[in-house]
Amino acid sequence: MHRPTPGPVPHRPSDVPPPRLYRPEEIADTLGCSAWWVKDRARRRLIPHTRVGRAYRFTAEHLAEIIRLYEERPAQPAQTAARATEPLSGPGTQTDSVQRRRPAVAPATRLRARPPRRQQQQYSTVA
């Protein structure tokens, strides 16, 4: 079978340097975590990376994406502000809005005591 020969590989212009590749230790220093954490996440394909042989390497774009992936934002700040402005009801009374906001909890099953292993008469003591 005849395989088609691949076309010429496009080359970068000589005035544009290749992107700098960072080692996991450098990424860990920047993120303030361990190199093990960076390698583990890369191995499990949870963060973007480049494999050069058996080594993990990262570009500046990879680092920016890792930071975006693990960025945390406040959860729904509009609802938090609305809750703070709601009037409080008297003690012991709940309004419908308070009851609706309560998270649903699965009904708990009652626990049963085990029957004793031995009859109580075995250990009767005469005092």
JSON list of C-alpha atoms in Angstrom, two decimals, residues 5-122:
[
{"chain": "A", "resi": 5, "resn": "THR", "atom": "CA", "xyz": [3.88, 11.63, 1.80]},
{"chain": "A", "resi": 6, "resn": "PRO", "atom": "CA", "xyz": [3.11, 14.39, 4.23]},
{"chain": "A", "resi": 7, "resn": "GLY", "atom": "CA", "xyz": [3.35, 17.92, 2.97]},
{"chain": "A", "resi": 8, "resn": "PRO", "atom": "CA", "xyz": [6.02, 20.29, 4.11]},
{"chain": "A", "resi": 9, "resn": "VAL", "atom": "CA", "xyz": [5.77, 21.26, 7.75]},
{"chain": "A", "resi": 10, "resn": "PRO", "atom": "CA", "xyz": [5.12, 24.98, 8.08]},
{"chain": "A", "resi": 11, "resn": "HIS", "atom": "CA", "xyz": [8.01, 26.73, 9.78]},
{"chain": "A", "resi": 12, "resn": "ARG", "atom": "CA", "xyz": [7.79, 29.67, 12.10]},
{"chain": "A", "resi": 13, "resn": "PRO", "atom": "CA", "xyz": [9.31, 32.86, 10.88]},
{"chain": "A", "resi": 14, "resn": "SER", "atom": "CA", "xyz": [12.80, 33.19, 12.27]},
{"chain": "A", "resi": 15, "resn": "ASP", "atom": "CA", "xyz": [11.94, 36.42, 14.09]},
{"chain": "A", "resi": 16, "resn": "VAL", "atom": "CA", "xyz": [9.31, 34.71, 16.33]},
{"chain": "A", "resi": 17, "resn": "PRO", "atom": "CA", "xyz": [10.91, 32.65, 19.11]},
{"chain": "A", "resi": 18, "resn": "PRO", "atom": "CA", "xyz": [9.26, 29.39, 20.21]},
{"chain": "A", "resi": 19, "resn": "PRO", "atom": "CA", "xyz": [7.15, 29.61, 23.37]},
{"chain": "A", "resi": 20, "resn": "ARG", "atom": "CA", "xyz": [8.99, 29.14, 26.64]},
{"chain": "A", "resi": 21, "resn": "LEU", "atom": "CA", "xyz": [8.22, 25.82, 28.33]},
{"chain": "A", "resi": 22, "resn": "TYR", "atom": "CA", "xyz": [8.06, 25.77, 32.12]},
{"chain": "A", "resi": 23, "resn": "ARG", "atom": "CA", "xyz": [8.86, 22.78, 34.32]},
{"chain": "A", "resi": 24, "resn": "PRO", "atom": "CA", "xyz": [6.32, 21.53, 36.91]},
{"chain": "A", "resi": 25, "resn": "GLU", "atom": "CA", "xyz": [8.51, 22.91, 39.70]},
{"chain": "A", "resi": 26, "resn": "GLU", "atom": "CA", "xyz": [8.30, 26.42, 38.20]},
{"chain": "A", "resi": 27, "resn": "ILE", "atom": "CA", "xyz": [4.52, 26.17, 37.81]},
{"chain": "A", "resi": 28, "resn": "ALA", "atom": "CA", "xyz": [4.23, 24.90, 41.40]},
{"chain": "A", "resi": 29, "resn": "ASP", "atom": "CA", "xyz": [6.27, 27.86, 42.69]},
{"chain": "A", "resi": 30, "resn": "THR", "atom": "CA", "xyz": [4.02, 30.27, 40.81]},
{"chain": "A", "resi": 31, "resn": "LEU", "atom": "CA", "xyz": [0.82, 28.62, 42.05]},
{"chain": "A", "resi": 32, "resn": "GLY", "atom": "CA", "xyz": [2.09, 28.08, 45.58]},
{"chain": "A", "resi": 33, "resn": "CYS", "atom": "CA", "xyz": [1.59, 24.33, 45.55]},
{"chain": "A", "resi": 34, "resn": "SER", "atom": "CA", "xyz": [3.78, 21.25, 45.28]},
{"chain": "A", "resi": 35, "resn": "ALA", "atom": "CA", "xyz": [5.35, 19.94, 42.09]},
{"chain": "A", "resi": 36, "resn": "TRP", "atom": "CA", "xyz": [3.72, 16.60, 42.91]},
{"chain": "A", "resi": 37, "resn": "TRP", "atom": "CA", "xyz": [0.26, 18.25, 42.71]},
{"chain": "A", "resi": 38, "resn": "VAL", "atom": "CA", "xyz": [1.07, 19.75, 39.30]},
{"chain": "A", "resi": 39, "resn": "LYS", "atom": "CA", "xyz": [2.41, 16.44, 37.94]},
{"chain": "A", "resi": 40, "resn": "ASP", "atom": "CA", "xyz": [-0.50, 14.47, 39.40]},
{"chain": "A", "resi": 41, "resn": "ARG", "atom": "CA", "xyz": [-3.10, 16.77, 37.80]},
{"chain": "A", "resi": 42, "resn": "ALA", "atom": "CA", "xyz": [-1.26, 16.65, 34.48]},
{"chain": "A", "resi": 43, "resn": "ARG", "atom": "CA", "xyz": [-1.00, 12.85, 34.63]},
{"chain": "A", "resi": 44, "resn": "ARG", "atom": "CA", "xyz": [-4.75, 12.61, 35.30]},
{"chain": "A", "resi": 45, "resn": "ARG", "atom": "CA", "xyz": [-5.35, 15.12, 32.46]},
{"chain": "A", "resi": 46, "resn": "LEU", "atom": "CA", "xyz": [-7.08, 17.63, 34.73]},
{"chain": "A", "resi": 47, "resn": "ILE", "atom": "CA", "xyz": [-4.86, 20.55, 33.70]},
{"chain": "A", "resi": 48, "resn": "PRO", "atom": "CA", "xyz": [-3.52, 21.53, 30.26]},
{"chain": "A", "resi": 49, "resn": "HIS", "atom": "CA", "xyz": [0.07, 20.57, 29.57]},
{"chain": "A", "resi": 50, "resn": "THR", "atom": "CA", "xyz": [2.53, 19.42, 26.91]},
{"chain": "A", "resi": 51, "resn": "ARG", "atom": "CA", "xyz": [4.41, 16.14, 27.07]},
{"chain": "A", "resi": 52, "resn": "VAL", "atom": "CA", "xyz": [7.97, 16.24, 25.81]},
{"chain": "A", "resi": 53, "resn": "GLY", "atom": "CA", "xyz": [9.12, 12.65, 26.04]},
{"chain": "A", "resi": 54, "resn": "ARG", "atom": "CA", "xyz": [8.12, 11.61, 29.56]},
{"chain": "A", "resi": 55, "resn": "ALA", "atom": "CA", "xyz": [8.37, 15.13, 30.96]},
{"chain": "A", "resi": 56, "resn": "TYR", "atom": "CA", "xyz": [5.46, 17.50, 31.61]},
{"chain": "A", "resi": 57, "resn": "ARG", "atom": "CA", "xyz": [5.97, 21.01, 30.29]},
{"chain": "A", "resi": 58, "resn": "PHE", "atom": "CA", "xyz": [3.74, 24.07, 30.47]},
{"chain": "A", "resi": 59, "resn": "THR", "atom": "CA", "xyz": [3.43, 27.28, 28.46]},
{"chain": "A", "resi": 60, "resn": "ALA", "atom": "CA", "xyz": [2.32, 30.66, 29.79]},
{"chain": "A", "resi": 61, "resn": "GLU", "atom": "CA", "xyz": [-1.08, 29.99, 28.19]},
{"chain": "A", "resi": 62, "resn": "HIS", "atom": "CA", "xyz": [-1.32, 26.69, 30.07]},
{"chain": "A", "resi": 63, "resn": "LEU", "atom": "CA", "xyz": [-0.58, 28.49, 33.35]},
{"chain": "A", "resi": 64, "resn": "ALA", "atom": "CA", "xyz": [-3.25, 31.11, 32.66]},
{"chain": "A", "resi": 65, "resn": "GLU", "atom": "CA", "xyz": [-5.78, 28.36, 31.87]},
{"chain": "A", "resi": 66, "resn": "ILE", "atom": "CA", "xyz": [-4.89, 26.43, 35.05]},
{"chain": "A", "resi": 67, "resn": "ILE", "atom": "CA", "xyz": [-5.51, 29.58, 37.07]},
{"chain": "A", "resi": 68, "resn": "ARG", "atom": "CA", "xyz": [-8.88, 30.06, 35.33]},
{"chain": "A", "resi": 69, "resn": "LEU", "atom": "CA", "xyz": [-9.83, 26.41, 35.94]},
{"chain": "A", "resi": 70, "resn": "TYR", "atom": "CA", "xyz": [-9.29, 26.67, 39.69]},
{"chain": "A", "resi": 71, "resn": "GLU", "atom": "CA", "xyz": [-10.66, 30.17, 40.11]},
{"chain": "A", "resi": 72, "resn": "GLU", "atom": "CA", "xyz": [-13.57, 30.43, 42.54]},
{"chain": "A", "resi": 73, "resn": "ARG", "atom": "CA", "xyz": [-16.16, 33.17, 42.44]},
{"chain": "A", "resi": 74, "resn": "PRO", "atom": "CA", "xyz": [-18.79, 34.09, 45.02]},
{"chain": "A", "resi": 75, "resn": "ALA", "atom": "CA", "xyz": [-21.88, 31.92, 44.66]},
{"chain": "A", "resi": 76, "resn": "GLN", "atom": "CA", "xyz": [-24.80, 34.04, 43.43]},
{"chain": "A", "resi": 77, "resn": "PRO", "atom": "CA", "xyz": [-24.08, 37.35, 45.18]},
{"chain": "A", "resi": 78, "resn": "ALA", "atom": "CA", "xyz": [-27.51, 38.76, 44.21]},
{"chain": "A", "resi": 79, "resn": "GLN", "atom": "CA", "xyz": [-29.34, 36.18, 46.33]},
{"chain": "A", "resi": 80, "resn": "THR", "atom": "CA", "xyz": [-27.05, 36.81, 49.30]},
{"chain": "A", "resi": 81, "resn": "ALA", "atom": "CA", "xyz": [-27.83, 40.53, 49.17]},
{"chain": "A", "resi": 82, "resn": "ALA", "atom": "CA", "xyz": [-31.57, 39.81, 48.86]},
{"chain": "A", "resi": 83, "resn": "ARG", "atom": "CA", "xyz": [-31.48, 37.56, 51.95]},
{"chain": "A", "resi": 84, "resn": "ALA", "atom": "CA", "xyz": [-29.80, 40.26, 53.99]},
{"chain": "A", "resi": 85, "resn": "THR", "atom": "CA", "xyz": [-32.57, 42.77, 53.18]},
{"chain": "A", "resi": 86, "resn": "GLU", "atom": "CA", "xyz": [-35.50, 40.42, 53.94]},
{"chain": "A", "resi": 87, "resn": "PRO", "atom": "CA", "xyz": [-37.47, 41.39, 57.05]},
{"chain": "A", "resi": 88, "resn": "LEU", "atom": "CA", "xyz": [-37.08, 38.97, 59.91]},
{"chain": "A", "resi": 89, "resn": "SER", "atom": "CA", "xyz": [-40.24, 37.39, 61.27]},
{"chain": "A", "resi": 90, "resn": "GLY", "atom": "CA", "xyz": [-40.98, 37.03, 64.95]},
{"chain": "A", "resi": 91, "resn": "PRO", "atom": "CA", "xyz": [-39.40, 34.21, 66.97]},
{"chain": "A", "resi": 92, "resn": "GLY", "atom": "CA", "xyz": [-40.99, 30.84, 66.44]},
{"chain": "A", "resi": 93, "resn": "THR", "atom": "CA", "xyz": [-42.73, 31.79, 63.19]},
{"chain": "A", "resi": 94, "resn": "GLN", "atom": "CA", "xyz": [-41.51, 30.96, 59.74]},
{"chain": "A", "resi": 95, "resn": "THR", "atom": "CA", "xyz": [-42.64, 32.51, 56.51]},
{"chain": "A", "resi": 96, "resn": "ASP", "atom": "CA", "xyz": [-43.13, 30.57, 53.30]},
{"chain": "A", "resi": 97, "resn": "SER", "atom": "CA", "xyz": [-39.96, 32.07, 51.80]},
{"chain": "A", "resi": 98, "resn": "VAL", "atom": "CA", "xyz": [-37.87, 30.77, 54.69]},
{"chain": "A", "resi": 99, "resn": "GLN", "atom": "CA", "xyz": [-39.39, 27.30, 54.36]},
{"chain": "A", "resi": 100, "resn": "ARG", "atom": "CA", "xyz": [-38.70, 27.27, 50.61]},
{"chain": "A", "resi": 101, "resn": "ARG", "atom": "CA", "xyz": [-35.03, 28.16, 51.09]},
{"chain": "A", "resi": 102, "resn": "ARG", "atom": "CA", "xyz": [-34.39, 25.31, 53.52]},
{"chain": "A", "resi": 103, "resn": "PRO", "atom": "CA", "xyz": [-32.44, 22.58, 51.70]},
{"chain": "A", "resi": 104, "resn": "ALA", "atom": "CA", "xyz": [-34.25, 19.31, 51.17]},
{"chain": "A", "resi": 105, "resn": "VAL", "atom": "CA", "xyz": [-33.07, 16.65, 53.59]},
{"chain": "A", "resi": 106, "resn": "ALA", "atom": "CA", "xyz": [-33.63, 12.95, 53.01]},
{"chain": "A", "resi": 107, "resn": "PRO", "atom": "CA", "xyz": [-35.82, 11.38, 55.69]},
{"chain": "A", "resi": 108, "resn": "ALA", "atom": "CA", "xyz": [-33.72, 9.71, 58.36]},
{"chain": "A", "resi": 109, "resn": "THR", "atom": "CA", "xyz": [-34.23, 6.04, 59.12]},
{"chain": "A", "resi": 110, "resn": "ARG", "atom": "CA", "xyz": [-34.67, 5.10, 62.74]},
{"chain": "A", "resi": 111, "resn": "LEU", "atom": "CA", "xyz": [-32.01, 2.99, 64.36]},
{"chain": "A", "resi": 112, "resn": "ARG", "atom": "CA", "xyz": [-32.92, -0.23, 66.14]},
{"chain": "A", "resi": 113, "resn": "ALA", "atom": "CA", "xyz": [-31.02, -1.71, 69.06]},
{"chain": "A", "resi": 114, "resn": "ARG", "atom": "CA", "xyz": [-29.55, -5.16, 68.61]},
{"chain": "A", "resi": 115, "resn": "PRO", "atom": "CA", "xyz": [-30.89, -7.96, 70.77]},
{"chain": "A", "resi": 116, "resn": "PRO", "atom": "CA", "xyz": [-28.49, -8.88, 73.60]},
{"chain": "A", "resi": 117, "resn": "ARG", "atom": "CA", "xyz": [-26.06, -11.72, 72.88]},
{"chain": "A", "resi": 118, "resn": "ARG", "atom": "CA", "xyz": [-26.70, -13.60, 76.10]},
{"chain": "A", "resi": 119, "resn": "GLN", "atom": "CA", "xyz": [-29.64, -13.99, 78.36]},
{"chain": "A", "resi": 120, "resn": "GLN", "atom": "CA", "xyz": [-29.57, -11.68, 81.33]},
{"chain": "A", "resi": 121, "resn": "GLN", "atom": "CA", "xyz": [-30.18, -14.67, 83.65]},
{"chain": "A", "resi": 122, "resn": "GLN", "atom": "CA", "xyz": [-26.68, -16.03, 82.99]}
]
